[in-house]
PDB file of C-alpha atoms in Angstrom:
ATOM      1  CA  UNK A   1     103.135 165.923  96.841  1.00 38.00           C
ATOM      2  CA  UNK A   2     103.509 169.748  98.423  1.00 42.00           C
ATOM      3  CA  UNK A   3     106.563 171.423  97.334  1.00 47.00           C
ATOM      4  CA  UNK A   4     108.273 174.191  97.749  1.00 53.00           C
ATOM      5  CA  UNK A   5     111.119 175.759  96.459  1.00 49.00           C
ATOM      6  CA  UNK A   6     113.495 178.513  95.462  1.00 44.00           C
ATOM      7  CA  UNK A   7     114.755 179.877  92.090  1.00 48.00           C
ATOM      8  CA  UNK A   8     118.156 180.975  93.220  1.00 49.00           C
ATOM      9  CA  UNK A   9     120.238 179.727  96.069  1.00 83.00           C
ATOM     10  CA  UNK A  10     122.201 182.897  96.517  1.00 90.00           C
ATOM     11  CA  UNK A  11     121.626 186.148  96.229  1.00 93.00           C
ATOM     12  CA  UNK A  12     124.689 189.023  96.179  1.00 95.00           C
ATOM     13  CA  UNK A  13     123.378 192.672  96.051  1.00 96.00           C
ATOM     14  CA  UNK A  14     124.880 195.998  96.398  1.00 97.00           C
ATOM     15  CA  UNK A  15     124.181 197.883 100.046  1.00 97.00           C
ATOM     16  CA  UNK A  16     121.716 200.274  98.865  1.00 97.00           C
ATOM     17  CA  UNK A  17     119.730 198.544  96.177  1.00 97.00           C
ATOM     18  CA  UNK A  18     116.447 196.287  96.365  1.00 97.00           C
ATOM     19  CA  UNK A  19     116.543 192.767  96.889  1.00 97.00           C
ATOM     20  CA  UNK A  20     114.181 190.617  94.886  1.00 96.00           C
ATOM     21  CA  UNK A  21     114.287 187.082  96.555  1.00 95.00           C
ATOM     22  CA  UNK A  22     111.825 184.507  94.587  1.00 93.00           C
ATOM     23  CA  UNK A  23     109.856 180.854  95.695  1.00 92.00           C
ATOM     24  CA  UNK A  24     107.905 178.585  93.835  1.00 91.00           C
ATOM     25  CA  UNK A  25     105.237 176.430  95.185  1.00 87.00           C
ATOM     26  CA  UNK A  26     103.205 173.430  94.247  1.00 80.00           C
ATOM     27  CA  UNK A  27      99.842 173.146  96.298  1.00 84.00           C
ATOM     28  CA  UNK A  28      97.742 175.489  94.510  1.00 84.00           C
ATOM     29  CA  UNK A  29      95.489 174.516  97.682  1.00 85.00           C
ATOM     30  CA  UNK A  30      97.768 176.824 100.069  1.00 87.00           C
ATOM     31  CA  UNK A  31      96.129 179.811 101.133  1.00 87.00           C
ATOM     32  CA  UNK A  32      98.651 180.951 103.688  1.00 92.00           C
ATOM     33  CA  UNK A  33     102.920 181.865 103.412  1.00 94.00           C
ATOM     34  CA  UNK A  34     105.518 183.330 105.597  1.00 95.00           C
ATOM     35  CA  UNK A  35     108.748 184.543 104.658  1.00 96.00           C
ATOM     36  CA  UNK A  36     111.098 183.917 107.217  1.00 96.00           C
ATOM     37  CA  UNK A  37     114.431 185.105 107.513  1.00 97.00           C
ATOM     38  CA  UNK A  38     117.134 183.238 109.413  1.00 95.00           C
ATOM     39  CA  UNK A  39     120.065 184.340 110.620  1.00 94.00           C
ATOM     40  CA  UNK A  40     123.335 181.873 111.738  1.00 91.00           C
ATOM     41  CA  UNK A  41     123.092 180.267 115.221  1.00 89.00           C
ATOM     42  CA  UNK A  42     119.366 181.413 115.963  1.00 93.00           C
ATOM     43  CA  UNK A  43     115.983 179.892 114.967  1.00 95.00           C
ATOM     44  CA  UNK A  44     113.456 181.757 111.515  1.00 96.00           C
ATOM     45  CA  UNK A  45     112.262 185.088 112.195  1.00 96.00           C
ATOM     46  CA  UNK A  46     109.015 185.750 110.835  1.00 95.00           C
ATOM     47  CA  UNK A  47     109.093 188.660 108.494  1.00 96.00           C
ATOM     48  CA  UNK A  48     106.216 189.037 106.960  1.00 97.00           C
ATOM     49  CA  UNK A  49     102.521 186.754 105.688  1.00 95.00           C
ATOM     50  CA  UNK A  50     100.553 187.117 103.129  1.00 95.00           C
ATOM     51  CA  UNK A  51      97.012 184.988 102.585  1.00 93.00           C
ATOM     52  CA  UNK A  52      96.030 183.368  98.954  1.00 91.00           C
ATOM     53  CA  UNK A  53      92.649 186.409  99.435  1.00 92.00           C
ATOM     54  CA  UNK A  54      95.602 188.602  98.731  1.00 95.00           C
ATOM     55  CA  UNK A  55      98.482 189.154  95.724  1.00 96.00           C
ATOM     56  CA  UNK A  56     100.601 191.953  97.606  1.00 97.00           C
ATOM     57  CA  UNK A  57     101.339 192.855 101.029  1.00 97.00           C
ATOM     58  CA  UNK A  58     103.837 195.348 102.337  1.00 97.00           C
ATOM     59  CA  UNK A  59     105.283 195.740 105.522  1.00 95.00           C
ATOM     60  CA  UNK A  60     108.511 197.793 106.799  1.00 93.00           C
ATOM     61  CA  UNK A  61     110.645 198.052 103.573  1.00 96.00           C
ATOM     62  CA  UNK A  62     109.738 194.340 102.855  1.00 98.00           C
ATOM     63  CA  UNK A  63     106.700 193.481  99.876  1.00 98.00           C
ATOM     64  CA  UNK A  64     105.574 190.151  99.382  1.00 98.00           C
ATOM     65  CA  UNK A  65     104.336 189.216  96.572  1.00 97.00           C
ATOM     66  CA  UNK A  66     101.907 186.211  95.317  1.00 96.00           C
ATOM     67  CA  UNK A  67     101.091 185.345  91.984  1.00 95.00           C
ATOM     68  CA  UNK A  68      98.617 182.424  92.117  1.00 92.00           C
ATOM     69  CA  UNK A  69      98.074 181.645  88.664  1.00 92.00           C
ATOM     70  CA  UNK A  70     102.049 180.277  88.409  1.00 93.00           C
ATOM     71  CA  UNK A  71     102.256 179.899  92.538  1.00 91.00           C
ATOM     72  CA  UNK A  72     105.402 182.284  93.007  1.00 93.00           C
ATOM     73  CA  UNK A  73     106.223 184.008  95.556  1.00 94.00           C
ATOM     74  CA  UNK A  74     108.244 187.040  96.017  1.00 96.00           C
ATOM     75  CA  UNK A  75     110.217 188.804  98.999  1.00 97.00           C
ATOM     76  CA  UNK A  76     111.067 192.035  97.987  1.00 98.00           C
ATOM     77  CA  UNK A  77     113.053 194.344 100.280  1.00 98.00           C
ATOM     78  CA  UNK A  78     113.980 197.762  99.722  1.00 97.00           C
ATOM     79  CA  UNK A  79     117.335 199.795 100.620  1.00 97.00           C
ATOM     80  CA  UNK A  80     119.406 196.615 101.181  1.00 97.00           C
ATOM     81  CA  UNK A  81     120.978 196.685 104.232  1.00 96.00           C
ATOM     82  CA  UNK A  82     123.827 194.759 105.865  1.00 96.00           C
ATOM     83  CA  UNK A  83     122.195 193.631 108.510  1.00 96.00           C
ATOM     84  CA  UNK A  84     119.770 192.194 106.248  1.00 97.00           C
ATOM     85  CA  UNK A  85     122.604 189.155 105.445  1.00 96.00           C
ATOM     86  CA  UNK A  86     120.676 185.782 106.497  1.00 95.00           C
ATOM     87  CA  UNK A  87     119.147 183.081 104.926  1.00 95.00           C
ATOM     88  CA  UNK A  88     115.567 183.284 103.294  1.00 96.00           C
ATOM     89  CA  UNK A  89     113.123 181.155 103.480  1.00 95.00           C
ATOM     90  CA  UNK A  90     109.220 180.817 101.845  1.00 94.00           C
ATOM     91  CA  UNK A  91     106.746 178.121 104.042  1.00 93.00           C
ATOM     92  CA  UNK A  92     103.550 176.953 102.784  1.00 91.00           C
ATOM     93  CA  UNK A  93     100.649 175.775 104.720  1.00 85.00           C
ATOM     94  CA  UNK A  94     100.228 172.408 104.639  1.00 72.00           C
ATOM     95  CA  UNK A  95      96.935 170.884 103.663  1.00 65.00           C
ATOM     96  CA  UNK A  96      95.703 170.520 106.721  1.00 67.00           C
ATOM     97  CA  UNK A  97      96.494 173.851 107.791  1.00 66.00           C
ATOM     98  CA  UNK A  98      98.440 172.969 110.584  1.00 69.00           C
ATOM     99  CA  UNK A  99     102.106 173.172 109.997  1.00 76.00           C
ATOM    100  CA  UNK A 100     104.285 174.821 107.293  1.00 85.00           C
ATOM    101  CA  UNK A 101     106.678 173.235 104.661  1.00 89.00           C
ATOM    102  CA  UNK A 102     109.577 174.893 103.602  1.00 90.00           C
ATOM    103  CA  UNK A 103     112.075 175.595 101.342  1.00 80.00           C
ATOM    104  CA  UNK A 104     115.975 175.355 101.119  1.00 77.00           C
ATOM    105  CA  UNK A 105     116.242 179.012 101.330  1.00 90.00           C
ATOM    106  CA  UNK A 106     118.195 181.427  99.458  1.00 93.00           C
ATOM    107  CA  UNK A 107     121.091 182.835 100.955  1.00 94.00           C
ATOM    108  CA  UNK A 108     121.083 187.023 101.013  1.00 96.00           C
ATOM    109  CA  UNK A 109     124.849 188.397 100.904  1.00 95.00           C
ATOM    110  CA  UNK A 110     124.974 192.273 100.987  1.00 96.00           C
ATOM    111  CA  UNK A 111     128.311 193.568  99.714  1.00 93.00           C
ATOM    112  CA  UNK A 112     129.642 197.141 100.985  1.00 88.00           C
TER     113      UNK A 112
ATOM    114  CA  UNK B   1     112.418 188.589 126.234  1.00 54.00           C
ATOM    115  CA  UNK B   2     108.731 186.400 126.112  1.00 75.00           C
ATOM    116  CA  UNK B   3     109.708 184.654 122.892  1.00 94.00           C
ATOM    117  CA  UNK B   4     109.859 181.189 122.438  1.00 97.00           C
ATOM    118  CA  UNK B   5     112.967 179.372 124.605  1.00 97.00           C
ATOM    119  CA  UNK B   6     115.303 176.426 124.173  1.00 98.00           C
ATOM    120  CA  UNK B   7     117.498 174.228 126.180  1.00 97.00           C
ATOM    121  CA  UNK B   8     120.479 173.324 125.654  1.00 98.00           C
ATOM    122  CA  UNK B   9     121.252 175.494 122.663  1.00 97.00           C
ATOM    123  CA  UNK B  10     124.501 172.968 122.294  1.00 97.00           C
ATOM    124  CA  UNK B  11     124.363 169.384 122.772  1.00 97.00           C
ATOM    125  CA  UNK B  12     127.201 166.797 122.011  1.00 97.00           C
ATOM    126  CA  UNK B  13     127.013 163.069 123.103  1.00 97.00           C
ATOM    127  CA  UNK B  14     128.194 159.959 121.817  1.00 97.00           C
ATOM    128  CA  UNK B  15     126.859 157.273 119.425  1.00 97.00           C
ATOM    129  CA  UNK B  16     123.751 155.890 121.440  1.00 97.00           C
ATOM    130  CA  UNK B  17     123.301 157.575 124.353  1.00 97.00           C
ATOM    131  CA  UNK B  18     120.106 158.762 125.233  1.00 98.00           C
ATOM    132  CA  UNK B  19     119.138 162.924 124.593  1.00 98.00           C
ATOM    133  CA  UNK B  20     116.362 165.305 125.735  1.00 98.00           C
ATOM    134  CA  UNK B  21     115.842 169.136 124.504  1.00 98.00           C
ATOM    135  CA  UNK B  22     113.174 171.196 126.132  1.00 98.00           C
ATOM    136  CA  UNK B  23     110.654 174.129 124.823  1.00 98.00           C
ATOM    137  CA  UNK B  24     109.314 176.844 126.451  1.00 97.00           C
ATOM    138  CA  UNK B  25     106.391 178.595 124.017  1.00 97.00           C
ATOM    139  CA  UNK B  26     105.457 181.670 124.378  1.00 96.00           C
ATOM    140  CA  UNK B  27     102.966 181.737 127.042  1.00 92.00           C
ATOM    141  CA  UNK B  28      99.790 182.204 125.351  1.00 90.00           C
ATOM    142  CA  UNK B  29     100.283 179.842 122.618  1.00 93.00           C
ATOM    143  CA  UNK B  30      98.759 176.549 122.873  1.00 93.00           C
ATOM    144  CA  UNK B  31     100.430 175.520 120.041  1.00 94.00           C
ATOM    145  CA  UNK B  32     103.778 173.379 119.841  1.00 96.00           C
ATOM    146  CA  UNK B  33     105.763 172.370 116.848  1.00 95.00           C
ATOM    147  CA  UNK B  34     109.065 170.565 116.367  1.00 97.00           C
ATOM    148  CA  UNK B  35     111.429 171.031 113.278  1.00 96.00           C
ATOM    149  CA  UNK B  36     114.642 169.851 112.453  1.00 96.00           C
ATOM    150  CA  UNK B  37     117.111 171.031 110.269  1.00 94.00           C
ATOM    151  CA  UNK B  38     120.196 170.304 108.540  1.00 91.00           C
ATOM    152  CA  UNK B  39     122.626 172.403 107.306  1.00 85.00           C
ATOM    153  CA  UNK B  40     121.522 174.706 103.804  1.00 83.00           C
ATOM    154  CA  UNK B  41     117.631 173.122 104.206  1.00 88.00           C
ATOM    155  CA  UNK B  42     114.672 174.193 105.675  1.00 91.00           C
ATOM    156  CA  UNK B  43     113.395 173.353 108.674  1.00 94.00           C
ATOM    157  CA  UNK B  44     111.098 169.740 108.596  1.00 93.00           C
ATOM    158  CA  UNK B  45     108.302 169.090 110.286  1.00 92.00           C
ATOM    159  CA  UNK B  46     108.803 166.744 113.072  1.00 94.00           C
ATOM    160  CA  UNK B  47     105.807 167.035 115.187  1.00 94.00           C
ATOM    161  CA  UNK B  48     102.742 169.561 116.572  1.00 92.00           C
ATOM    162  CA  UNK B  49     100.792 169.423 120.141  1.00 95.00           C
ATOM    163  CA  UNK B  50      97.923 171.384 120.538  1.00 93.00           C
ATOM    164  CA  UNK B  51      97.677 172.071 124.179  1.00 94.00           C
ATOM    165  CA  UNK B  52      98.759 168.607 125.827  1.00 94.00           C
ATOM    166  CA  UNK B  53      97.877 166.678 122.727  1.00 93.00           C
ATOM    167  CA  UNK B  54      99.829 165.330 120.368  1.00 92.00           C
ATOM    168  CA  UNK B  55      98.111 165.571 117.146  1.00 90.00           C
ATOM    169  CA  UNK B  56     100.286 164.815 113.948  1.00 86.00           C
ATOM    170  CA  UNK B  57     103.798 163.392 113.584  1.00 88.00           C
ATOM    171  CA  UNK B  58     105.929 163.427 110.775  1.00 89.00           C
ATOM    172  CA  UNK B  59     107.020 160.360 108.894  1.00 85.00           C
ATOM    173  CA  UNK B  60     110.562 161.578 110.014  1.00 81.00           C
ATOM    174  CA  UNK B  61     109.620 161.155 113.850  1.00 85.00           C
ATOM    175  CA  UNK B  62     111.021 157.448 113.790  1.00 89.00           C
ATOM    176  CA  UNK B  63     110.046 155.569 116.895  1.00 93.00           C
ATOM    177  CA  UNK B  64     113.750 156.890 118.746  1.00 96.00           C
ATOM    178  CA  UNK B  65     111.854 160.027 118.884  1.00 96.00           C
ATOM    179  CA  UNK B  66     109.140 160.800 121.609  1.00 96.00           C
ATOM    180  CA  UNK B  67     107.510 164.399 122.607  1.00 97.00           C
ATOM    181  CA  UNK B  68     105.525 164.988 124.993  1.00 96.00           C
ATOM    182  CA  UNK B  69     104.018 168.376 126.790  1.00 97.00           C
ATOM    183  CA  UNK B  70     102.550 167.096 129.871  1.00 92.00           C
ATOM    184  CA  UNK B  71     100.536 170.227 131.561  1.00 89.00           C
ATOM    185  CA  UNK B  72     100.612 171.976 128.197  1.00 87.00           C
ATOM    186  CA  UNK B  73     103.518 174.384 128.983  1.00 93.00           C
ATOM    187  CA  UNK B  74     106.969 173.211 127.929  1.00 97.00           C
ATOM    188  CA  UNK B  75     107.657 170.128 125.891  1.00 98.00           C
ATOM    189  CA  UNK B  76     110.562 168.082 125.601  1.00 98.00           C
ATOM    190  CA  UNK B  77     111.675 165.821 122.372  1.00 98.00           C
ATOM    191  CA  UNK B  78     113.617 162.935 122.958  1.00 97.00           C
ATOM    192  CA  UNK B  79     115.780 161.042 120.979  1.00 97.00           C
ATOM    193  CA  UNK B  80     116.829 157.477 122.536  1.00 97.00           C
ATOM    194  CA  UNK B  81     120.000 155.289 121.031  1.00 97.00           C
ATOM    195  CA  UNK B  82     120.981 158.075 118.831  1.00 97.00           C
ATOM    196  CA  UNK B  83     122.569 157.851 115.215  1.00 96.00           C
ATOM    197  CA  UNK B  84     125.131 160.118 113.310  1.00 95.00           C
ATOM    198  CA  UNK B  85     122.187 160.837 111.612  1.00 94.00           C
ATOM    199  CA  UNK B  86     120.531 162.543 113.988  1.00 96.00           C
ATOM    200  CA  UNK B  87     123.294 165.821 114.231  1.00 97.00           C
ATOM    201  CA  UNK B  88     121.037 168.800 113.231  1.00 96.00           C
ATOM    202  CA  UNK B  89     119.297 171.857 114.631  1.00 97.00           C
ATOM    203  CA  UNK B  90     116.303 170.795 116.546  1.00 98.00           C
ATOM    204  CA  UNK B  91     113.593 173.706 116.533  1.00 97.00           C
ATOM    205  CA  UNK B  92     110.913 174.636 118.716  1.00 98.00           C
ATOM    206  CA  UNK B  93     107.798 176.746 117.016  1.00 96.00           C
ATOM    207  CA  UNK B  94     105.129 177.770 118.532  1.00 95.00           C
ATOM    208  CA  UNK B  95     101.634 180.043 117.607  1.00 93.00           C
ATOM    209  CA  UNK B  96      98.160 180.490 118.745  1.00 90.00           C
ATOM    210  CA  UNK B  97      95.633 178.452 117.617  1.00 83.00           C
ATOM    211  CA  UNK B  98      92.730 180.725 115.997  1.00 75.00           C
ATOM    212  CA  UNK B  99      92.829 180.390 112.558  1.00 75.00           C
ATOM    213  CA  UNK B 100      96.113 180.401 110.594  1.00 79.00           C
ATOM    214  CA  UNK B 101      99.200 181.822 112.385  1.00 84.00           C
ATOM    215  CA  UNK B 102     102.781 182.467 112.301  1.00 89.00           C
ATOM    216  CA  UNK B 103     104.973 180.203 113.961  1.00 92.00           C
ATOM    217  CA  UNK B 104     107.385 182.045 116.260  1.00 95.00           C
ATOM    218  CA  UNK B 105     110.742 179.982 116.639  1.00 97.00           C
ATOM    219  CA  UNK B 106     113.477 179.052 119.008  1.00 97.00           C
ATOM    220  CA  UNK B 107     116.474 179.512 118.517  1.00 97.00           C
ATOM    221  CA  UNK B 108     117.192 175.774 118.391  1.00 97.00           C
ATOM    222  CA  UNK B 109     118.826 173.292 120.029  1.00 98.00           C
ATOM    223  CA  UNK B 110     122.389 172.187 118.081  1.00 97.00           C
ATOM    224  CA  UNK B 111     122.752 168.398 118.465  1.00 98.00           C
ATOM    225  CA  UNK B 112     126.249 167.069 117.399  1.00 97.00           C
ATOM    226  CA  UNK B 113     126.474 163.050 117.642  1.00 96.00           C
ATOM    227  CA  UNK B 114     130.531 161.811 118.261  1.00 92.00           C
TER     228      UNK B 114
END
């Protein structure tokens, strides 16, 4: 079945430096991710999307980036910042193209 | 704030009583999705409306569990005779329904069973 899933579960980096957070997926059918980021006590935040058309896409000091020939995904974001602390997560389309499945999450701690 | 809103965002009840959680989407999205989630996992897929209709639930939504979103608007999830299982987050998502789209969440609903 649809999988997905993250290389690391926690991720320490200095304030400062670039955070590379990674996902690996299963459908090679998906043709639509989200990185959300979720921080304690409130719901995922979308941060940024990228379709399968696509193998970079860059927003406000966040990349993503998808290689489709391994499906892995990539968060990359830039100047590390404290309040960038939170959980991580990649979601797949499913499918059917109507909801998203997701993975554990990797946690992001960002150390002074 | 317009985003997407839940209520309560703390529940705690006892071993088989009965429990509802509402959603408000944002306005303009006719679409409705519940998630739950336990602690260090992602969110699962519970169930979607689009609109009033309920159009795919999860394997997950045991038959405890009813949604419904009457006019379209708000939905509520219930869960009847609950179970120590059932403590998790409860999320509400919603998007619009052109194509593929974000979900926007809630900030959840915390249900702790006693």
């Amino acid at each position: 079945g649809e999988s997905v899933g993250l290389h690391l579960p926690t991720l320490s980096v200095q304030e400062g430096d670039n955070s590379i957070i990674n996902c690996a997926y299963s459908n090679s059918a998906s043709d639509y991710f989200i990185w959300y980021k979720q921080e304690s006590g409130k719901g995922p935040q979308f941060i940024i999307d990228i379709r399968s058309n696509m193998d970079k896409r860059q927003g406000q000091r966040v990349t993503v980036l998808l290689n489709k020939t391994v499906k892995h995904l990539s968060l990359q974001i830039a100047a590390t910042q404290p309040g960038d602390s939170a959980v991580y997560f990649c979601a797949e389309m499913d499918n059917y193209g109507q909801n998203f499945v997701f993975g554990p999450g990797t946690r992001l701690s960002v150390l002074p | 704030d317009t985003g997407v809103s839940q209520d309560p965002r703390h529940k705690i009840t006892k071993r088989g009583q009965n429990v509802t959680f509402r959603c408000d989407p944002i306005s303009e999205h006719n679409r409705l999705y519940w998630y739950r989630q336990t602690l260090g996992q992602g969110p699962e897929f519970l169930t979607y409306f689009q609109n009033e209709a309920q159009l795919e639930k999860s394997r997950l939504l045991s038959d405890r569990f009813s949604a419904e979103r009457p006019k379209g608007s708000f939905s509520t999830l219930e869960i009847q005779r609950t179970e120590q299982g059932d403590s998790a987050m409860y999320l509400c998502a919603s998007s619009l329904s052109t194509g593929v789209q974000p979900q926007h969440f809630g900030d959840g609903t915390r249900l702790s069973i006693l």
